[in-house]
Amino acid sequence: MSNAMNPTPTQSLDPSAPGRYSKRPKYSRFTQQELPACKPILTPKWVISVFMLVTIVFVPIGLASLFASQAVVEIVERYDDACAPSGTRSDKVRFIQSDANKTCNRTLTVPKHMKQPIYVYYQLDSFYQNHRRYVKSRSDKQLRSRKDENAVSTCNPEDNNVNGSTIVPCGLVAWSMFNDTFSFSTGNDVQLPVTKKGISWKSDRDHKFGKDVFPKNFQNGSLIGGARLNESIPLSEQEDLIVWMRTAALPTFRKLFGKIEVDLQAGDTIHVIVQNNYNTYSFDGKKKLVLSTASWLGGKNNFIGIAYLAVGGLCFVLAVAFTIIYLSKPRRLGDPSYLSWNRNPSGH
Amino acid sequence: MGTGRRKKLNISNIYSFQCGRTTTRFDDDGSQIGGPGFSRVVYCNESDGVGQSYYYDADNYVRSTKYTPMSFLPKALFEQFRRVANFFFLVTAVMSFTDLAPYSAVSAILPLVVVITASMVKEGIEDWQRKQQDHEVNNRKVKVHRGRGVFESREWKKLKVGDIVKVEKDEFFPADLLLLSSSYEDAVCYVETMNLDGETNLKLKQSLESTSTINDDSNFSNFKAAVKCEDPNASLYTFVGTMEFQGQQYALSPQQLLLRDSKLRNTDYIYGAVIFTGHDTKVIQNSTEPPSKRSGIERKMDRVIYFMFFVMFLMAFLGSVYFGIVTKQDLEGDRQKRWYLGPDRSDVYFDSNRAPVASMYHFLTAVLLYSYLIPISLYVSIEVVKVLQTIFINNDIHMYYEEADKPAHARTSNLTEELGQIDTILSDKTGTLTCNSMEFIKCSIAGTAYGRGITEVERAMAKRMGSPLLVNGRDKYFDDHHDNDSNLSVKGYNFEDERITNGYWIHEPRSDVIQKFFRLLAICHTAIPDLDEETGKVTYEAESPDEAAFVIAARELGFEFYKRTQTTVSFIELDLSKKRVERTYELLNVLEFNSARKRMSVIVREDSGKLLLLSKGADSVMFERLAKNGREFEANTKKHVNQYADAGLRTLILAYRELTEEEYKEFNEKFTKAKNLVSADRDDLIDEATAEIEKDLILLGATAVPECIDKLAQAGIKIWVLTGDKMETAINIGFSCSLLREGMKQITILLESPEIIAAEKTGDENVIAKISKESVKKQILEGKAQLTASPTDPFALIIDGKSLAYALHESIKNTFLELAVGCASVICCRSSPKQKALVTRLVKDGTGKTTLAIGDGANDVGMLQEADIGVGISGVEGMQAVMSSDIAIAQFRFLERLLLVHGHWCYRRISSMICYFFYKNIVFGTTLFLYEAYASFSGQPAYNDWYLSLYNVFFTSLPAIALGVFDQDVSARFCLKFPLLYQEGVQNTLFRWRRVFGWMLNGLASGIIIFFICIRALDPESYNKNGKTAGMEIVGATIYTCVVWVVNCQMALAVSYFTLIQHIFIWGGIILWYLFLLGYGAMPATISTTAYKVFIETLAPAPAYWFVTLFAGTAALIPYYSYKSVQMRFFPAYHGMIQWIRYEGNSEDPDYVNMVRQRSIRTTTVGYTARSIARDNSLYYLNLERQPPK
């Protein structure tokens, strides 16, 4: 029922009635919609200045980024093919699943002086670490503290062993951990030590991987996924695992393997002994070894720099174009003949 | 309490036409009493004893709320989930508890809870307000008989059937009462039924004679009566019952029934017995839920949402197919492809052996994930915005009517944007168009024009002729307007002329004529004076506002009418010697005004015994009634009348004649005889008698007509008048409010051809119907032929009710509509309420355009409810129209502001807001979808659960709401100055598919740009100087940051009215995101999962993160920015042009402003502006030439 059926008592037209103006709306800039406001309008001045401003800001950033990226020295070595017998895919898969010796030697040449620290990455292609089934198959609880050892409900199918004992760390992510290893030596057979300390995020070590959690029943089952873990080292110190457990965003990704804390000179050759254990052959994934320095902006990635320069340049072009148009066509603004409904006055 | 004078006067007697009326009619329906439907038995005055309250348990408590505290939760929840979108989200929320969900259940439910709670809180508040109103009404006090002749105050809600109540002057009746007696000896009382049927004139009620003597408190100690009557029903004008009193049966009629919500007037008190209480009362039985209306924009928005659903399902489907194929390939025999997913050991969702099933499950997952394409908060945001918009409408000081203390009142909040899209206004008659409140502004006496008041129209004219500009940025129009209002001390009086005011008129050359003129104004009317004995001031209750205006004018000029008895009229006059003289005229006859006669006269006898006939009426009837010797001032007066009409004033001609005794006697006999006739031609005979007695002198008054129609006409809104008036009256009104003008070709459709009249004589209805229909059809086709013959000429269509009945016939109504649409003005006269509603429906359905009906009376209810928007006028007349309207305004002139300002803004805001909502969700959805493509469509989002769920609710909604509430493309002043702007809404330029898809495309582009920039910039190389690479949580948070930036900055670009609130919401949304990231990241890793310390540890220290944000934020906006720059500069929409005018200060350049304004005139052929242009031929033809052919 409508509320208006209630008679309002102030309807009386009697001017002397009390509260005569009781319903008069109160004046405020808010209710009268007269709040102070700036009313931006895209004038030529604004348009050109904004484009110019973008140019002015973007070009230096682009240049700086590009320089930073150019300063980075990067060596990329694909080794999945080279370290496996040639043949069909199934040959390779058979090989990688066999117990054959999978040691493989590669030689790299340092193109430019590389300042330490030199980061060692492995890069996998077509590896869907972001697959929902994969991402979900882990137990953060279990990783964090020993008392939650049995919190494996989310770890399907790598939760329990055949005999029912809990796997620590459980889940597909840990199970499929990358297990190729690399050792480096210079041309003079001097070992280049690879540091593993500090390749993972500190917050992970401190808060996500427990100091009192030790691997248990890991890779004990019938199916061996990837790496094995030293059961005497707590998870918080197993940095390879920690790095691996931070799932990558995209199917092509690099993960930090370690750091070489020695400068490398241009022209140096580096011998790499690869233990090619990890099976990427079943899904045609590539494996690459990457040695790279890092600038303040990160690795060798020209994209940011080029993109900045491109957009900066584009804005400059636009600014010039708009200037020319504005100057050459000082069209009387707001010529109403452009109004759509005036072309068709009877509506549609 | 009251004056003795009043008591003796039975006002009904002064209406001479009503003299012969019987006050009580006895129906022979009494036989039905006791039968089905007539079973009610009420024992009066026995509430303390016999318990009939058991019998009728309905107490007098009235509840208009939708919910009770108990039913609120289930009912309101049900209401919420009846909406498709909300129901969809409910389903997703339920599904999020299963393994299918790509996110946690809590995060999925929270936004839904927020949204539903907000909606319910709004419902609750609205209902609470209704409850407050109920409470106020239910707790009003009324005097109730307690027993032994003692009356006590009691709340309305405690009234019981059978109680005896005493209602005093100006109080509302608390329930349906049976009138027992009143302060008048003849037990009459006057009732104002404004709340019921909108009529302001007082209605006379009279009790049975047998109870009329019980008119004192003490008399009721022994009063006993039993009433048998009909059961509660909704019929306001019928009542059947009998009363058993002192052993005798009396028949009861509606004459004894006082209805709840009507008001006792001019009567000190009445006694009544309660017959129906609470929900049994007729008024409440009568009140029905107004049909719920949805705006066109919302209907279209639903379609957009369906489209989005389609896109969503399509995306999910494509993803599922891909997912199914890939999953199948993972396991070929015992050879596993992506062995790390454990395809040999997988559960059903990823089972390679049953890939189709997995694919189907995945479809559900994908739907859950892509549900972010559907803006969950859209509905609630729209609701919130609309509530705020109605608050603005209700609080607009420019739409507040001081005289009646009435602000505008939007009764429903769901139609605000529809106000900006009105194509056709269907208006009720004169009263509505002329504001129902008139001011005496000018007069022409004895051929001399007096009065310096300026009408709105004249002001507008002056403005146009001179410079139609702003003066130093200040709005002349409004400034003037305000000054004017403050000066106006006396309502209905705006007359300035030092030659006449303050008694100076005696120095004028024809002061004798002036004296007669004002005497006539003081005498010739039916107003009733109300003398305030304390202040000595006189106020008047008049039937029509112009009548009140005349009496007031006479009073202000020294002819103060102060007393009316049944037979006399008294006034105090400043005579020629400047003395205050009291004069009393004997009132012999009142020849009432009606729309056919278009004049009213009184016959009075002066003190000296001279008989006078005083007459006032429309010029069309008056000039021809002048005597030969009475045409002395005719030429001048006609000139003035035309001037006044041009100035938008309605004119009345005043004239008088002296009668001889014989003449009068002859007339009186004829007149009395005619009046007492009970035959069908009674009215004709009365007219005949009165017509014989009118000829003489000329004097003149004028009243203002609003400029409103002009602005509305300039805005390109078509105005149809649907009136009950006769054709001549309607045409007159049409001229006076510029709907019609000279030079317009009138197409009149009438049923007055000889063959029809002949057919009518035969009385064969079939023949009449057939001939009439043929005739109407022929006339319509002729009209159409005329229309096509000269397409540039303005046409007016005038059709009367009889013809309309045939024109609305199924077979020809479309032809009729085509004709009507082709005409600039349409006037339907003599139309019944039902026809009004039918015409409204015809226009609404036939043209598919948005219609607005405006009216003030009960006869407009059908029309108001039928139209897309019904606007009730709540000013002076009653509440019935208001009760069935969607928006109530106090005056017709406020319609201009309501539509041109509020309507335009609301339309713009809502449509922009909806577009923006889709935009922001598409940006978000695109990034989600693209990420899926990189995650083999497994259903894994890059974002943390809470990023997902808070996106719609926190980071992006508030700016959109601010846009919906505050944005103004141009200020109110410019909205009114360039009424054509309104066409943006009528043509729906801001919410056509092109624009909606444009925004969607923009969203798609932004999403793609953001996504690819982010993944290319961050992967796979290390992204910071520590050589770390970006994992999913870093890439996700970065993309999300970019989305928040882009979406909010896009808003900043789209907003054209940047208040502090916009700043707070837009930049606040971005800051809130960072704060959230900080706060959420600082929570223990158990809660924050992937977001743990993600900002402080990984994002903030990396320059790449900031660079990417800056870059993606800018790059994603460049397309829109460039587009808008070009569009704004070279192809501005109309609002854009006005923004340029404002910005460049071009409003100082008359040529330019005129050029933009000229557009208005081309689209309209009615209204004042069109008329003045038609007069100025050169300009007019220039415009016609420039007008492209239709």
mmCIF file of N, CA, C and O in Angstrom, chain B residues 1087-1129:
data_model
loop_
_atom_site.group_PDB
_atom_site.id
_atom_site.type_symbol
_atom_site.label_atom_id
_atom_site.label_comp_id
_atom_site.label_asym_id
_atom_site.label_seq_id
_atom_site.Cartn_x
_atom_site.Cartn_y
_atom_site.Cartn_z
ATOM 1 N N ILE B 1087 46.514 -16.707 6.517
ATOM 2 C CA ILE B 1087 45.376 -15.977 5.982
ATOM 3 C C ILE B 1087 45.699 -15.408 4.614
ATOM 4 O O ILE B 1087 44.922 -15.526 3.675
ATOM 5 N N SER B 1088 46.847 -14.807 4.527
ATOM 6 C CA SER B 1088 47.116 -14.045 3.303
ATOM 7 C C SER B 1088 47.618 -14.939 2.171
ATOM 8 O O SER B 1088 47.657 -14.504 1.034
ATOM 9 N N THR B 1089 47.986 -16.162 2.483
ATOM 10 C CA THR B 1089 48.504 -17.123 1.488
ATOM 11 C C THR B 1089 49.459 -16.467 0.487
ATOM 12 O O THR B 1089 50.513 -15.974 0.883
ATOM 13 N N THR B 1090 49.043 -16.406 -0.760
ATOM 14 C CA THR B 1090 49.996 -15.934 -1.763
ATOM 15 C C THR B 1090 50.287 -14.444 -1.677
ATOM 16 O O THR B 1090 51.203 -13.956 -2.323
ATOM 17 N N ALA B 1091 49.477 -13.728 -0.936
ATOM 18 C CA ALA B 1091 49.725 -12.292 -0.850
ATOM 19 C C ALA B 1091 50.643 -11.942 0.312
ATOM 20 O O ALA B 1091 50.904 -10.773 0.570
ATOM 21 N N TYR B 1092 51.147 -12.949 0.973
ATOM 22 C CA TYR B 1092 51.922 -12.683 2.180
ATOM 23 C C TYR B 1092 53.159 -11.846 1.873
ATOM 24 O O TYR B 1092 54.018 -12.250 1.087
ATOM 25 N N LYS B 1093 53.218 -10.694 2.463
ATOM 26 C CA LYS B 1093 54.357 -9.761 2.298
ATOM 27 C C LYS B 1093 54.676 -9.479 0.842
ATOM 28 O O LYS B 1093 55.790 -9.124 0.502
ATOM 29 N N VAL B 1094 53.684 -9.659 0.001
ATOM 30 C CA VAL B 1094 53.996 -9.559 -1.418
ATOM 31 C C VAL B 1094 54.351 -8.131 -1.791
ATOM 32 O O VAL B 1094 55.181 -7.891 -2.656
ATOM 33 N N PHE B 1095 53.744 -7.193 -1.107
ATOM 34 C CA PHE B 1095 54.027 -5.801 -1.478
ATOM 35 C C PHE B 1095 55.349 -5.328 -0.903
ATOM 36 O O PHE B 1095 56.219 -4.863 -1.634
ATOM 37 N N ILE B 1096 55.508 -5.475 0.407
ATOM 38 C CA ILE B 1096 56.715 -4.876 0.989
ATOM 39 C C ILE B 1096 57.967 -5.644 0.597
ATOM 40 O O ILE B 1096 59.025 -5.067 0.444
ATOM 41 N N GLU B 1097 57.840 -6.928 0.403
ATOM 42 C CA GLU B 1097 59.052 -7.685 0.126
ATOM 43 C C GLU B 1097 59.377 -7.753 -1.353
ATOM 44 O O GLU B 1097 60.527 -7.608 -1.751
ATOM 45 N N THR B 1098 58.354 -7.969 -2.144
ATOM 46 C CA THR B 1098 58.677 -8.255 -3.541
ATOM 47 C C THR B 1098 58.339 -7.124 -4.502
ATOM 48 O O THR B 1098 59.102 -6.846 -5.414
ATOM 49 N N LEU B 1099 57.189 -6.452 -4.302
ATOM 50 C CA LEU B 1099 56.768 -5.471 -5.307
ATOM 51 C C LEU B 1099 57.412 -4.116 -5.102
ATOM 52 O O LEU B 1099 58.069 -3.582 -5.993
ATOM 53 N N ALA B 1100 57.213 -3.587 -3.921
ATOM 54 C CA ALA B 1100 57.628 -2.208 -3.685
ATOM 55 C C ALA B 1100 59.111 -1.973 -3.955
ATOM 56 O O ALA B 1100 59.463 -0.936 -4.541
ATOM 57 N N PRO B 1101 60.017 -2.863 -3.569
ATOM 58 C CA PRO B 1101 61.429 -2.546 -3.798
ATOM 59 C C PRO B 1101 61.837 -2.664 -5.261
ATOM 60 O O PRO B 1101 62.932 -2.226 -5.612
ATOM 61 N N ALA B 1102 60.987 -3.252 -6.095
ATOM 62 C CA ALA B 1102 61.415 -3.472 -7.471
ATOM 63 C C ALA B 1102 60.992 -2.324 -8.372
ATOM 64 O O ALA B 1102 59.806 -2.096 -8.547
ATOM 65 N N PRO B 1103 61.959 -1.603 -8.960
ATOM 66 C CA PRO B 1103 61.569 -0.507 -9.861
ATOM 67 C C PRO B 1103 60.705 -1.017 -11.011
ATOM 68 O O PRO B 1103 59.827 -0.294 -11.485
ATOM 69 N N ALA B 1104 60.952 -2.241 -11.414
ATOM 70 C CA ALA B 1104 60.190 -2.768 -12.546
ATOM 71 C C ALA B 1104 58.694 -2.725 -12.279
ATOM 72 O O ALA B 1104 57.899 -2.410 -13.172
ATOM 73 N N TYR B 1105 58.325 -3.024 -11.053
ATOM 74 C CA TYR B 1105 56.904 -3.014 -10.697
ATOM 75 C C TYR B 1105 56.307 -1.645 -10.934
ATOM 76 O O TYR B 1105 55.246 -1.486 -11.553
ATOM 77 N N TRP B 1106 56.991 -0.629 -10.483
ATOM 78 C CA TRP B 1106 56.468 0.735 -10.630
ATOM 79 C C TRP B 1106 56.482 1.174 -12.085
ATOM 80 O O TRP B 1106 55.564 1.833 -12.556
ATOM 81 N N PHE B 1107 57.539 0.806 -12.766
ATOM 82 C CA PHE B 1107 57.605 1.183 -14.177
ATOM 83 C C PHE B 1107 56.476 0.536 -14.964
ATOM 84 O O PHE B 1107 55.861 1.160 -15.816
ATOM 85 N N VAL B 1108 56.254 -0.723 -14.666
ATOM 86 C CA VAL B 1108 55.208 -1.426 -15.395
ATOM 87 C C VAL B 1108 53.849 -0.800 -15.090
ATOM 88 O O VAL B 1108 53.035 -0.575 -15.982
ATOM 89 N N THR B 1109 53.631 -0.483 -13.819
ATOM 90 C CA THR B 1109 52.360 0.140 -13.457
ATOM 91 C C THR B 1109 52.169 1.452 -14.206
ATOM 92 O O THR B 1109 51.121 1.687 -14.820
ATOM 93 N N LEU B 1110 53.202 2.277 -14.171
ATOM 94 C CA LEU B 1110 53.103 3.573 -14.843
ATOM 95 C C LEU B 1110 52.851 3.371 -16.330
ATOM 96 O O LEU B 1110 51.979 4.024 -16.922
ATOM 97 N N PHE B 1111 53.607 2.436 -16.886
ATOM 98 C CA PHE B 1111 53.502 2.256 -18.325
ATOM 99 C C PHE B 1111 52.142 1.699 -18.736
ATOM 100 O O PHE B 1111 51.470 2.247 -19.604
ATOM 101 N N ALA B 1112 51.761 0.617 -18.078
ATOM 102 C CA ALA B 1112 50.486 0.006 -18.449
ATOM 103 C C ALA B 1112 49.337 0.972 -18.185
ATOM 104 O O ALA B 1112 48.402 1.088 -18.979
ATOM 105 N N GLY B 1113 49.450 1.684 -17.058
ATOM 106 C CA GLY B 1113 48.393 2.640 -16.731
ATOM 107 C C GLY B 1113 48.235 3.685 -17.811
ATOM 108 O O GLY B 1113 47.113 4.034 -18.199
ATOM 109 N N THR B 1114 49.352 4.175 -18.328
ATOM 110 C CA THR B 1114 49.275 5.205 -19.352
ATOM 111 C C THR B 1114 48.852 4.617 -20.696
ATOM 112 O O THR B 1114 47.946 5.135 -21.349
ATOM 113 N N ALA B 1115 49.523 3.535 -21.048
ATOM 114 C CA ALA B 1115 49.296 2.979 -22.380
ATOM 115 C C ALA B 1115 47.843 2.549 -22.563
ATOM 116 O O ALA B 1115 47.264 2.744 -23.626
ATOM 117 N N ALA B 1116 47.251 2.004 -21.509
ATOM 118 C CA ALA B 1116 45.883 1.519 -21.650
ATOM 119 C C ALA B 1116 44.899 2.668 -21.797
ATOM 120 O O ALA B 1116 43.792 2.479 -22.286
ATOM 121 N N LEU B 1117 45.295 3.864 -21.369
ATOM 122 C CA LEU B 1117 44.365 4.982 -21.448
ATOM 123 C C LEU B 1117 44.552 5.820 -22.711
ATOM 124 O O LEU B 1117 43.687 6.616 -23.056
ATOM 125 N N ILE B 1118 45.670 5.630 -23.384
ATOM 126 C CA ILE B 1118 45.941 6.472 -24.558
ATOM 127 C C ILE B 1118 44.859 6.327 -25.634
ATOM 128 O O ILE B 1118 44.404 7.342 -26.174
ATOM 129 N N PRO B 1119 44.397 5.121 -25.930
ATOM 130 C CA PRO B 1119 43.353 5.044 -26.972
ATOM 131 C C PRO B 1119 42.125 5.888 -26.632
ATOM 132 O O PRO B 1119 41.661 6.666 -27.463
ATOM 133 N N TYR B 1120 41.653 5.746 -25.397
ATOM 134 C CA TYR B 1120 40.466 6.505 -25.017
ATOM 135 C C TYR B 1120 40.743 8.002 -25.042
ATOM 136 O O TYR B 1120 39.939 8.793 -25.522
ATOM 137 N N TYR B 1121 41.920 8.351 -24.536
ATOM 138 C CA TYR B 1121 42.248 9.772 -24.453
ATOM 139 C C TYR B 1121 42.306 10.392 -25.851
ATOM 140 O O TYR B 1121 41.757 11.471 -26.090
ATOM 141 N N SER B 1122 42.942 9.691 -26.766
ATOM 142 C CA SER B 1122 43.032 10.221 -28.126
ATOM 143 C C SER B 1122 41.644 10.325 -28.742
ATOM 144 O O SER B 1122 41.290 11.341 -29.351
ATOM 145 N N TYR B 1123 40.869 9.264 -28.541
ATOM 146 C CA TYR B 1123 39.526 9.271 -29.094
ATOM 147 C C TYR B 1123 38.741 10.453 -28.567
ATOM 148 O O TYR B 1123 38.114 11.214 -29.305
ATOM 149 N N LYS B 1124 38.836 10.651 -27.262
ATOM 150 C CA LYS B 1124 38.034 11.713 -26.674
ATOM 151 C C LYS B 1124 38.527 13.086 -27.111
ATOM 152 O O LYS B 1124 37.733 14.002 -27.309
ATOM 153 N N SER B 1125 39.847 13.211 -27.278
ATOM 154 C CA SER B 1125 40.377 14.499 -27.741
ATOM 155 C C SER B 1125 39.813 14.849 -29.098
ATOM 156 O O SER B 1125 39.353 15.970 -29.330
ATOM 157 N N VAL B 1126 39.851 13.877 -29.984
ATOM 158 C CA VAL B 1126 39.354 14.138 -31.327
ATOM 159 C C VAL B 1126 37.862 14.415 -31.290
ATOM 160 O O VAL B 1126 37.373 15.392 -31.859
ATOM 161 N N GLN B 1127 37.166 13.556 -30.561
ATOM 162 C CA GLN B 1127 35.722 13.682 -30.540
ATOM 163 C C GLN B 1127 35.291 15.010 -29.940
ATOM 164 O O GLN B 1127 34.426 15.699 -30.454
ATOM 165 N N MET B 1128 35.926 15.357 -28.855
ATOM 166 C CA MET B 1128 35.561 16.586 -28.153
ATOM 167 C C MET B 1128 35.832 17.803 -29.024
ATOM 168 O O MET B 1128 35.097 18.773 -29.002
ATOM 169 N N ARG B 1129 36.902 17.714 -29.787
ATOM 170 C CA ARG B 1129 37.293 18.878 -30.556
ATOM 171 C C ARG B 1129 36.539 18.979 -31.880
ATOM 172 O O ARG B 1129 36.120 20.049 -32.279
#
